[in-house]
Amino acid sequence: MKRSFILIIALVSSIMFTAAQDGNIKGVIFDEQGLFVPYANIIIPSLNKGTVSDVEGGFLLLNVPAGKQMLKIKYLGYADQDVEVDVIANQTIDLRVLLKSKSEQLEGILLTGFSGGQAKALNTQKNKPNITNIVSADQVGKFPDANIGDAMKRIPGITMQVDQGEARNIIVRGLAPQLNSVTLNGSRIPSAEGDNRNIQMDLIPADMIQTIEVNKAVTPDMDGDALGGSVNLVTRTAPEGFRLSATLGSGINLISDKRILNGTFIYGDRSKNNKFGWMLSAAIHDTDFGSDNIEAEWNNEFGFTDTNDEEQELEVNPYTDVFEQRTYIVQRVRRSFSANFDYRFDANNKIELRTMYNWRDDRENRYVFAQELLDAEDIGEGDFNIDTNGTLTRFPIEAARETKAGINNDRNKNTRLEDQRMQNYTLAGEHLLGDLKLDWMGSYAQASEERLNERYAQFTSEYLVNVNNSNPEFPFMSPVNAGDDNALGNFEFDEITEENQYTEEEDINLFLNAELPADFFGKGDGFVKFGLRGRFKNKFRDNNFFEFDLEDEFPNLASLPTRDFSDPDFLAGSQYQAGFFGTPEWLGGLNLVNGEPVPDEFLRANYDVEENVYAAYAMANQQLSEKFSILAGFRIENTRITSTGNQIEDEEDLVGQVTEESSYTNFLPSVHLKYDLNPQTILRFAWTNTLARPNYVDLVPTVDIVASDEEIFLGNPELEATTSMAFDLMAEHYFKSVGIVSAGVFYKDIKDFIYVLQSEDEVTGFDIFQPQNAESASVFGAEFSFQRQLDFLPGFAKNFSIYLNYTYLTSSTDGVANEDGDFRTDLDLPGTAPNMFNGSIAYNDKKFNIRFSVNYSDAYIDEIGGGPFDDRYYDEQFLVDFNMNFAINPNLRIYLDVLNITDQPLRYFQGVRNRTMQAEYYGQRVTFGLKYDLFKRK
C-alpha cells in the first residue's frame, strides 16, 4: 500500500512541471432551472474527440488543439447544441453551457416537469459505462416524498422494507438490505442500527438530495462491499446562479386523524466573479400517526402434565401458542440541515466543503395485550381440549397488559424517545496538473441512536381461552369466561422496568484518485485511473436495564390510572379490542430510583468493534472501436477487525471481556463491455466481484451460557465476508421521445453467506447458537423495463406516459444445517424476493402533472429457523400511490399526494403464507401544499 502511494506522488510530481502543448476545455452543463445536466455527450466532431459530463454536469477535454473548435452537446430528448470555443495553448478554458429545455420539436412536445427529469435519468443510464439508474432533483422535487427511501421506490429494481409505514431499508434486485451499500457524496453512511449494517433511508428528507445514483454493477473506483448494489446520494451543490426554493405543506394520517406538517428551504448563489458558491438547505417533517398490529407464534407440539405428574407431549395441528395485539401511537419529527460551499481558484483547481446534519425524534407509546400458553408443568389433563381432527380449541394462558412509555420532560413527553442522528462533513478537491486529473476527499461521519428512560409496566393474569385458528391469517383467542380479559383486579403486578440504550458509529474516510488520458488502441479518447482509499470505523453499543419492585404500591391494574385503548375501527379487524392499560402519564410520572440491574437484558447486547479497510484500485476505460468500449480493472481491499464483547455465565454473571482480532483481503476484478449497435441501441456485459461484510453484533466474541435453558450463545470474530462473482447482460433501446425498452439477465455466485448455526455441545449437551459462514448460494435474475411518452397519440393524449419494470429472481443455498445437524436443500437465499414490479401511468403537460403508481414485491424468506416449519417470511407487498401537482405560474406549484391507498400492511408469516406471524396496518396518508422555486442565471 505504501509503495502504491509513493508511486502516485511520484507521478504527480513529474507531471506538475510538464507543459501542455495544447489547451484544455473544462465546463459545466446546466438547464434553465439551474439544475446540472448529468452524463451528456460532449464531442468535437472535427477531431473525433469527446467525453461525457459527470453527475454534476462537469466535463473536461484534454489536449485540444489551439484555435476555434466547435463543441456539439448531445442529450436524449433535446436538440443537439453547438458551442464555439476559442482554445488557447497551455490554458484551460472554463465554460458554462445552458441546455435549453425544448425538445427536438417532437410534434410540439416540451420537456417539462417529469419528462425533463426522466431525460436526465435515461441519459445517465445510456452514457455510463456500467449498469446504473439515476433519479435527479427535479424528479424528486415533483413528488413530495417525505424521505429518500420513498423517493427510491420509483427506481427500477428497487423495493423498500417499511417501518411504521415509511420506507426504511433498501432492497436492490431483490437482495437484502445488509448486502447493499449506501454512500453520501461517495463516503459510506454510518448506521445507527445496533445489530446490523442497514442504513435508515427514512432518516434523510428527499428535498435535501440532488441526485440518487444506483449502481447495479460497480466499477473498481467504488467500494467493494456492494453485493447487491451501491447507492450514492449526492447533496445539493451551489447552482449556476441565484436559487431560492421553499415548500410548505400539511396533511393528515387517516389512522390517527392527526396532522402532518412539512417545510423545506433552499438558498444558493455564486459570487460575482463566479469563484465562490454556496447552497444552504433545511427541512422539517412532523407527523403524528401510529399503527394497528397483531403478532403470533405457531407451534405443532403441545405439552401437559398427566395425572401421574409426568409431562406428556402431543403432535397437533399448527396453533398459536403466543398471540399479541399491539396499538402504537407515534410522533416522528425529522429535521435536516445542509451547508455546501465550493471555491474555484481557477479553471484547474477547485475545493468544496459539504456538510449535512440529520436529526429524527421518534416518540412512541405502545400498548400490548399478550396471551401465551402456560408451560406444560402448569397444564393439567382437564385444562385443554383437542377435537377429533387434532386441533386445539381451548387451553390456559397467561395474559399480560403492558404499557410502554418514557419519563415526563420536555423531550420525552411520557413517550419512549428514540433520538437518531446522522452527520457528515466532507472536504474534497479537484485539480488538473498537466494531463493529470487529481481528486481527493476526507470525510468524517457519525450516526447515533439514543433511547433514554424507556419504561415498561406489565400486569398479568391467568385464565382459559377459546382458540380460533380456523382463519390462520387472523388468529384469535377469547376468554372462556367473558370479561376475564378486562378484569383489572385480576391483572396482578408483574414488573416495572426502565432501560437506556446508546449505539454510535463513527466513520473516517480518506481517498485519492488520479486519472490520465490514454488511448491504447488508437480508437478515441480513453483514460486510466488509479487510487487509494482508507475507511476507519468504530462502533459500540452501551445498554443497561433496571427492574423496580412496586408491587406493594400497585398490586394490580385496578390500583392505578388506566385508559381504554379499544378501537372499533382497528385496522386488523374489529374483533381485536385492546382494552385497558396503565396510562403513559402515570408511568412517566413515577420516581424510579434504586432499581435492580438485570444483566441478562443487556450484557450480550454491548460490544465495541473497530473495523479498518484499506483499498487500492486501478482501471482503464478504452475504445476498442467506434462502437465498442471496455472498462476493466481491479480493486484490493484489506479488512482488519478488533472486536470486544462480554463473557457471560447463567445470563447475568459477567466473567470478563473477550477481545479478538481478525483480518482478510479481497481481490475484486471487474470488466464492463459496452457496444453501440446504433445511436439508440446498446448492448452491455459486466463481470464484477463484490463482498458484504458481517454484521457487527455477529463479530463480537460474546460467550453467553444460559444454564437454565441449556443454551450457549456465541459470537464469531472469525466470520469471513460474503463474496459474490456476478455476470450481467443487458440490452437497451432508447426512444427519441424520451423513453426506453430494456431487458437483461444476471447471475451471482455467492460464497460464505452468513446464517445462525444451531448445534450441540459435546460436553454439556447444551444447544449452541453461533453465526457461521455457509458454503455457497446462487442468484439468477432477469430484468425488463419500458418507459415511453405516448407522443404518437393525437391531441392531449400525447401527454400520457407509461413506466413499467419487472425483476425476476430465483436462488438456492448450500451448506445450511437444520436443528438436527442435517443440511437443508429447500432454502432460498434469505432476502431474495422472486418477483418485483413497478408501474405507473402519468399525464404531464406544461402546468398539470398527475400519476398513479404501483409497487409490488413478492414474499421471501427473511430468517432461517430450525426447520421449514419455523422459517420466517416477509410477505408480499402491493403499494398504490397517487400524485398530482399544478403550476400556478412558472415558480409556484400546488401538490397533492395520497400514499398507501390499498392500506398495505407489513406482514410476516411462519412456514406457509396463511400463518401470520405479524401484520401491521398503517392506513392512508394525504399530504398537500405549495412548492416555490426561483432561479436567476448569472
Tab-separated table of N, CA, C and O in Angstrom, residues 587-674:
chain	number	residue	atom	x	y	z
A	587	LEU	N	-47.136	6.169	34.202
A	587	LEU	CA	-45.832	5.505	34.130
A	587	LEU	C	-44.702	6.527	34.021
A	587	LEU	O	-43.655	6.382	34.673
A	588	GLY	N	-44.901	7.573	33.225
A	588	GLY	CA	-43.858	8.577	33.066
A	588	GLY	C	-43.637	9.393	34.319
A	588	GLY	O	-42.534	9.924	34.530
A	589	GLY	N	-44.659	9.523	35.166
A	589	GLY	CA	-44.532	10.335	36.373
A	589	GLY	C	-43.948	9.610	37.564
A	589	GLY	O	-43.705	10.236	38.608
A	590	LEU	N	-43.697	8.293	37.454
A	590	LEU	CA	-43.133	7.544	38.578
A	590	LEU	C	-41.699	7.972	38.863
A	590	LEU	O	-40.906	8.199	37.937
A	591	ASN	N	-41.354	8.081	40.129
A	591	ASN	CA	-39.984	8.401	40.541
A	591	ASN	C	-39.232	7.090	40.758
A	591	ASN	O	-39.216	6.538	41.859
A	592	LEU	N	-38.609	6.583	39.686
A	592	LEU	CA	-37.953	5.279	39.741
A	592	LEU	C	-36.487	5.458	40.152
A	592	LEU	O	-35.678	6.008	39.402
A	593	VAL	N	-36.178	4.981	41.364
A	593	VAL	CA	-34.809	5.062	41.885
A	593	VAL	C	-34.435	3.725	42.501
A	593	VAL	O	-35.288	2.907	42.842
A	594	ASN	N	-33.121	3.501	42.611
A	594	ASN	CA	-32.576	2.304	43.268
A	594	ASN	C	-33.115	1.021	42.644
A	594	ASN	O	-33.514	0.078	43.331
A	595	GLY	N	-33.109	0.992	41.341
A	595	GLY	CA	-33.554	-0.200	40.652
A	595	GLY	C	-32.528	-1.325	40.705
A	595	GLY	O	-31.328	-1.103	40.946
A	596	GLU	N	-32.994	-2.543	40.461
A	596	GLU	CA	-32.133	-3.724	40.453
A	596	GLU	C	-31.676	-3.993	39.020
A	596	GLU	O	-32.498	-4.196	38.124
A	597	PRO	N	-30.359	-3.997	38.765
A	597	PRO	CA	-29.892	-4.287	37.394
A	597	PRO	C	-30.308	-5.688	36.956
A	597	PRO	O	-30.350	-6.618	37.769
A	598	VAL	N	-30.629	-5.819	35.658
A	598	VAL	CA	-30.984	-7.123	35.072
A	598	VAL	C	-29.978	-7.398	33.955
A	598	VAL	O	-30.225	-7.083	32.788
A	599	PRO	N	-28.824	-7.978	34.287
A	599	PRO	CA	-27.735	-8.100	33.297
A	599	PRO	C	-28.096	-8.911	32.064
A	599	PRO	O	-27.568	-8.647	30.981
A	600	ASP	N	-28.973	-9.916	32.205
A	600	ASP	CA	-29.277	-10.747	31.033
A	600	ASP	C	-29.996	-9.964	29.941
A	600	ASP	O	-30.108	-10.436	28.811
A	601	GLU	N	-30.474	-8.755	30.254
A	601	GLU	CA	-31.154	-7.929	29.264
A	601	GLU	C	-30.195	-7.071	28.444
A	601	GLU	O	-30.602	-6.503	27.433
A	602	PHE	N	-28.921	-6.947	28.892
A	602	PHE	CA	-28.047	-6.025	28.157
A	602	PHE	C	-26.604	-6.491	27.994
A	602	PHE	O	-25.898	-5.990	27.111
A	603	LEU	N	-26.141	-7.453	28.783
A	603	LEU	CA	-24.723	-7.820	28.710
A	603	LEU	C	-24.342	-8.346	27.325
A	603	LEU	O	-23.291	-8.005	26.786
A	604	ARG	N	-25.199	-9.202	26.759
A	604	ARG	CA	-24.879	-9.756	25.448
A	604	ARG	C	-24.971	-8.691	24.348
A	604	ARG	O	-24.319	-8.787	23.309
A	605	ALA	N	-25.787	-7.664	24.573
A	605	ALA	CA	-26.002	-6.643	23.537
A	605	ALA	C	-24.844	-5.662	23.429
A	605	ALA	O	-24.657	-5.033	22.382
A	606	ASN	N	-24.052	-5.499	24.490
A	606	ASN	CA	-22.999	-4.482	24.491
A	606	ASN	C	-21.730	-4.991	23.813
A	606	ASN	O	-21.310	-6.135	24.018
A	607	TYR	N	-21.117	-4.128	23.018
A	607	TYR	CA	-19.906	-4.510	22.304
A	607	TYR	C	-19.157	-3.264	21.863
A	607	TYR	O	-19.654	-2.134	21.944
A	608	ASP	N	-17.937	-3.502	21.380
A	608	ASP	CA	-17.114	-2.442	20.790
A	608	ASP	C	-16.344	-3.062	19.631
A	608	ASP	O	-15.602	-4.029	19.827
A	609	VAL	N	-16.545	-2.532	18.426
A	609	VAL	CA	-15.909	-3.087	17.231
A	609	VAL	C	-15.172	-1.980	16.492
A	609	VAL	O	-15.717	-0.894	16.284
A	610	GLU	N	-13.947	-2.280	16.118
A	610	GLU	CA	-13.170	-1.374	15.270
A	610	GLU	C	-12.895	-2.085	13.947
A	610	GLU	O	-12.406	-3.219	13.941
A	611	GLU	N	-13.237	-1.430	12.855
A	611	GLU	CA	-13.068	-2.029	11.530
A	611	GLU	C	-12.364	-1.023	10.621
A	611	GLU	O	-12.864	0.065	10.382
A	612	ASN	N	-11.194	-1.407	10.126
A	612	ASN	CA	-10.424	-0.565	9.225
A	612	ASN	C	-10.288	-1.259	7.875
A	612	ASN	O	-9.966	-2.444	7.801
A	613	VAL	N	-10.558	-0.508	6.828
A	613	VAL	CA	-10.490	-1.037	5.471
A	613	VAL	C	-9.487	-0.203	4.679
A	613	VAL	O	-9.593	1.027	4.630
A	614	TYR	N	-8.509	-0.887	4.078
A	614	TYR	CA	-7.502	-0.239	3.236
A	614	TYR	C	-7.688	-0.769	1.814
A	614	TYR	O	-7.723	-1.979	1.596
A	615	ALA	N	-7.799	0.146	0.851
A	615	ALA	CA	-8.109	-0.270	-0.509
A	615	ALA	C	-7.230	0.454	-1.517
A	615	ALA	O	-6.806	1.595	-1.306
A	616	ALA	N	-6.960	-0.244	-2.613
A	616	ALA	CA	-6.271	0.336	-3.764
A	616	ALA	C	-6.923	-0.233	-5.014
A	616	ALA	O	-7.436	-1.361	-5.010
A	617	TYR	N	-6.921	0.570	-6.089
A	617	TYR	CA	-7.542	0.094	-7.322
A	617	TYR	C	-6.818	0.687	-8.518
A	617	TYR	O	-6.104	1.692	-8.420
A	618	ALA	N	-7.040	0.049	-9.653
A	618	ALA	CA	-6.578	0.569	-10.945
A	618	ALA	C	-7.570	0.119	-12.001
A	618	ALA	O	-8.092	-1.000	-11.944
A	619	MET	N	-7.837	0.996	-12.976
A	619	MET	CA	-8.784	0.648	-14.032
A	619	MET	C	-8.479	1.471	-15.279
A	619	MET	O	-7.813	2.508	-15.219
A	620	ALA	N	-8.956	0.983	-16.400
A	620	ALA	CA	-8.792	1.681	-17.675
A	620	ALA	C	-10.102	1.637	-18.433
A	620	ALA	O	-10.792	0.613	-18.442
A	621	ASN	N	-10.456	2.739	-19.071
A	621	ASN	CA	-11.632	2.835	-19.929
A	621	ASN	C	-11.139	3.140	-21.338
A	621	ASN	O	-10.519	4.181	-21.561
A	622	GLN	N	-11.398	2.231	-22.282
A	622	GLN	CA	-10.828	2.358	-23.621
A	622	GLN	C	-11.869	2.070	-24.698
A	622	GLN	O	-12.782	1.254	-24.506
A	623	GLN	N	-11.703	2.759	-25.837
A	623	GLN	CA	-12.483	2.463	-27.033
A	623	GLN	C	-11.759	1.381	-27.835
A	623	GLN	O	-10.606	1.554	-28.227
A	624	LEU	N	-12.417	0.252	-28.055
A	624	LEU	CA	-11.843	-0.796	-28.896
A	624	LEU	C	-12.189	-0.568	-30.357
A	624	LEU	O	-11.495	-1.057	-31.245
A	625	SER	N	-13.278	0.148	-30.590
A	625	SER	CA	-13.667	0.570	-31.934
A	625	SER	C	-14.594	1.758	-31.755
A	625	SER	O	-14.852	2.211	-30.626
A	626	GLU	N	-15.139	2.255	-32.850
A	626	GLU	CA	-16.038	3.398	-32.743
A	626	GLU	C	-17.273	3.073	-31.919
A	626	GLU	O	-17.841	3.939	-31.248
A	627	LYS	N	-17.686	1.793	-31.908
A	627	LYS	CA	-18.901	1.400	-31.221
A	627	LYS	C	-18.675	0.576	-29.958
A	627	LYS	O	-19.594	0.382	-29.167
A	628	PHE	N	-17.463	0.096	-29.765
A	628	PHE	CA	-17.190	-0.896	-28.729
A	628	PHE	C	-16.208	-0.307	-27.725
A	628	PHE	O	-15.133	0.164	-28.099
A	629	SER	N	-16.588	-0.345	-26.440
A	629	SER	CA	-15.702	0.172	-25.387
A	629	SER	C	-15.607	-0.836	-24.250
A	629	SER	O	-16.475	-1.689	-24.061
A	630	ILE	N	-14.544	-0.701	-23.467
A	630	ILE	CA	-14.303	-1.590	-22.337
A	630	ILE	C	-13.806	-0.782	-21.156
A	630	ILE	O	-13.023	0.162	-21.311
A	631	LEU	N	-14.299	-1.121	-19.984
A	631	LEU	CA	-13.764	-0.613	-18.722
A	631	LEU	C	-13.356	-1.833	-17.919
A	631	LEU	O	-14.201	-2.686	-17.612
A	632	ALA	N	-12.082	-1.919	-17.578
A	632	ALA	CA	-11.576	-3.090	-16.865
A	632	ALA	C	-10.604	-2.646	-15.785
A	632	ALA	O	-9.920	-1.624	-15.930
A	633	GLY	N	-10.566	-3.399	-14.715
A	633	GLY	CA	-9.639	-3.073	-13.641
A	633	GLY	C	-9.825	-4.002	-12.465
A	633	GLY	O	-10.508	-5.032	-12.545
A	634	PHE	N	-9.231	-3.619	-11.360
A	634	PHE	CA	-9.323	-4.442	-10.152
A	634	PHE	C	-9.280	-3.540	-8.926
A	634	PHE	O	-8.828	-2.393	-8.977
A	635	ARG	N	-9.731	-4.102	-7.835
A	635	ARG	CA	-9.701	-3.430	-6.538
A	635	ARG	C	-9.232	-4.426	-5.499
A	635	ARG	O	-9.641	-5.603	-5.526
A	636	ILE	N	-8.384	-3.986	-4.603
A	636	ILE	CA	-7.921	-4.817	-3.483
A	636	ILE	C	-8.366	-4.146	-2.188
A	636	ILE	O	-8.113	-2.960	-1.981
A	637	GLU	N	-9.048	-4.904	-1.332
A	637	GLU	CA	-9.488	-4.378	-0.043
A	637	GLU	C	-8.996	-5.288	1.078
A	637	GLU	O	-9.246	-6.497	1.065
A	638	ASN	N	-8.305	-4.686	2.026
A	638	ASN	CA	-7.853	-5.393	3.224
A	638	ASN	C	-8.675	-4.906	4.408
A	638	ASN	O	-8.758	-3.713	4.676
A	639	THR	N	-9.293	-5.848	5.131
A	639	THR	CA	-10.162	-5.523	6.262
A	639	THR	C	-9.520	-6.033	7.544
A	639	THR	O	-9.144	-7.203	7.626
A	640	ARG	N	-9.414	-5.153	8.517
A	640	ARG	CA	-8.855	-5.514	9.819
A	640	ARG	C	-9.867	-5.173	10.906
A	640	ARG	O	-10.341	-4.041	10.976
A	641	ILE	N	-10.172	-6.167	11.758
A	641	ILE	CA	-11.250	-6.022	12.740
A	641	ILE	C	-10.722	-6.346	14.134
A	641	ILE	O	-10.033	-7.342	14.346
A	642	THR	N	-11.054	-5.488	15.083
A	642	THR	CA	-10.833	-5.748	16.501
A	642	THR	C	-12.178	-5.639	17.196
A	642	THR	O	-12.816	-4.581	17.160
A	643	SER	N	-12.632	-6.721	17.810
A	643	SER	CA	-13.964	-6.742	18.418
A	643	SER	C	-13.880	-7.168	19.871
A	643	SER	O	-13.139	-8.092	20.223
A	644	THR	N	-14.644	-6.499	20.713
A	644	THR	CA	-14.664	-6.775	22.148
A	644	THR	C	-16.100	-7.024	22.589
A	644	THR	O	-17.006	-6.236	22.277
A	645	GLY	N	-16.300	-8.125	23.314
A	645	GLY	CA	-17.621	-8.463	23.833
A	645	GLY	C	-17.500	-9.041	25.238
A	645	GLY	O	-16.397	-9.192	25.779
A	646	ASN	N	-18.652	-9.366	25.821
A	646	ASN	CA	-18.692	-9.859	27.194
A	646	ASN	C	-18.746	-11.377	27.245
A	646	ASN	O	-19.413	-12.005	26.421
A	647	GLN	N	-18.046	-11.933	28.231
A	647	GLN	CA	-18.137	-13.364	28.522
A	647	GLN	C	-19.082	-13.526	29.711
A	647	GLN	O	-18.845	-12.985	30.789
A	648	ILE	N	-20.168	-14.284	29.505
A	648	ILE	CA	-21.277	-14.317	30.462
A	648	ILE	C	-21.585	-15.758	30.835
A	648	ILE	O	-21.522	-16.662	30.009
A	649	GLU	N	-21.952	-15.972	32.092
A	649	GLU	CA	-22.447	-17.264	32.548
A	649	GLU	C	-23.813	-17.067	33.198
A	649	GLU	O	-24.034	-16.080	33.918
A	650	ASP	N	-24.699	-18.026	32.961
A	650	ASP	CA	-26.052	-18.000	33.536
A	650	ASP	C	-26.747	-16.667	33.254
A	650	ASP	O	-27.447	-16.131	34.114
A	651	GLU	N	-26.558	-16.146	32.076
A	651	GLU	CA	-27.222	-14.959	31.551
A	651	GLU	C	-26.807	-13.661	32.239
A	651	GLU	O	-26.845	-12.602	31.614
A	652	GLU	N	-26.439	-13.677	33.501
A	652	GLU	CA	-26.269	-12.415	34.223
A	652	GLU	C	-24.931	-12.271	34.931
A	652	GLU	O	-24.659	-11.216	35.509
A	653	ASP	N	-24.091	-13.293	34.911
A	653	ASP	CA	-22.796	-13.200	35.599
A	653	ASP	C	-21.721	-12.836	34.581
A	653	ASP	O	-21.382	-13.629	33.699
A	654	LEU	N	-21.182	-11.633	34.717
A	654	LEU	CA	-20.144	-11.162	33.813
A	654	LEU	C	-18.796	-11.711	34.277
A	654	LEU	O	-18.275	-11.316	35.320
A	655	VAL	N	-18.246	-12.639	33.506
A	655	VAL	CA	-16.959	-13.240	33.838
A	655	VAL	C	-15.816	-12.307	33.446
A	655	VAL	O	-14.815	-12.187	34.140
A	656	GLY	N	-15.965	-11.634	32.336
A	656	GLY	CA	-14.935	-10.723	31.844
A	656	GLY	C	-15.219	-10.337	30.409
A	656	GLY	O	-16.284	-10.653	29.864
A	657	GLN	N	-14.272	-9.650	29.802
A	657	GLN	CA	-14.399	-9.256	28.411
A	657	GLN	C	-13.439	-10.063	27.546
A	657	GLN	O	-12.382	-10.497	28.003
A	658	VAL	N	-13.855	-10.268	26.306
A	658	VAL	CA	-13.053	-11.021	25.348
A	658	VAL	C	-12.802	-10.126	24.142
A	658	VAL	O	-13.730	-9.533	23.599
A	659	THR	N	-11.543	-10.035	23.733
A	659	THR	CA	-11.165	-9.243	22.561
A	659	THR	C	-10.508	-10.146	21.539
A	659	THR	O	-9.616	-10.937	21.876
A	660	GLU	N	-10.955	-10.052	20.308
A	660	GLU	CA	-10.407	-10.852	19.226
A	660	GLU	C	-10.048	-9.945	18.053
A	660	GLU	O	-10.685	-8.921	17.825
A	661	GLU	N	-9.026	-10.351	17.318
A	661	GLU	CA	-8.623	-9.632	16.119
A	661	GLU	C	-8.662	-10.581	14.922
A	661	GLU	O	-8.378	-11.773	15.053
A	662	SER	N	-9.022	-10.030	13.773
A	662	SER	CA	-9.040	-10.823	12.547
A	662	SER	C	-8.789	-9.903	11.369
A	662	SER	O	-8.934	-8.679	11.466
A	663	SER	N	-8.411	-10.499	10.244
A	663	SER	CA	-8.195	-9.714	9.030
A	663	SER	C	-8.373	-10.620	7.823
A	663	SER	O	-8.207	-11.839	7.906
A	664	TYR	N	-8.734	-10.001	6.704
A	664	TYR	CA	-8.846	-10.736	5.449
A	664	TYR	C	-8.676	-9.744	4.305
A	664	TYR	O	-8.871	-8.536	4.460
A	665	THR	N	-8.298	-10.275	3.157
A	665	THR	CA	-8.055	-9.451	1.975
A	665	THR	C	-8.863	-10.007	0.812
A	665	THR	O	-8.935	-11.219	0.613
A	666	ASN	N	-9.491	-9.111	0.076
A	666	ASN	CA	-10.302	-9.493	-1.087
A	666	ASN	C	-9.755	-8.833	-2.344
A	666	ASN	O	-9.485	-7.625	-2.361
A	667	PHE	N	-9.584	-9.649	-3.382
A	667	PHE	CA	-9.180	-9.165	-4.698
A	667	PHE	C	-10.417	-9.146	-5.579
A	667	PHE	O	-11.080	-10.175	-5.758
A	668	LEU	N	-10.760	-7.987	-6.123
A	668	LEU	CA	-12.051	-7.785	-6.776
A	668	LEU	C	-11.853	-7.251	-8.191
A	668	LEU	O	-11.923	-6.039	-8.430
A	669	PRO	N	-11.630	-8.116	-9.176
A	669	PRO	CA	-11.509	-7.657	-10.560
A	669	PRO	C	-12.880	-7.438	-11.196
A	669	PRO	O	-13.890	-7.992	-10.741
A	670	SER	N	-12.924	-6.634	-12.245
A	670	SER	CA	-14.192	-6.418	-12.953
A	670	SER	C	-13.925	-5.997	-14.387
A	670	SER	O	-12.885	-5.411	-14.704
A	671	VAL	N	-14.893	-6.304	-15.260
A	671	VAL	CA	-14.853	-5.929	-16.664
A	671	VAL	C	-16.253	-5.473	-17.066
A	671	VAL	O	-17.245	-6.146	-16.773
A	672	HIS	N	-16.324	-4.306	-17.747
A	672	HIS	CA	-17.586	-3.791	-18.265
A	672	HIS	C	-17.421	-3.553	-19.760
A	672	HIS	O	-16.538	-2.793	-20.182
A	673	LEU	N	-18.270	-4.184	-20.553
A	673	LEU	CA	-18.236	-4.023	-22.008
A	673	LEU	C	-19.506	-3.306	-22.456
A	673	LEU	O	-20.595	-3.576	-21.959
A	674	LYS	N	-19.336	-2.395	-23.423
A	674	LYS	CA	-20.467	-1.638	-23.956
A	674	LYS	C	-20.347	-1.573	-25.470
A	674	LYS	O	-19.306	-1.172	-25.998
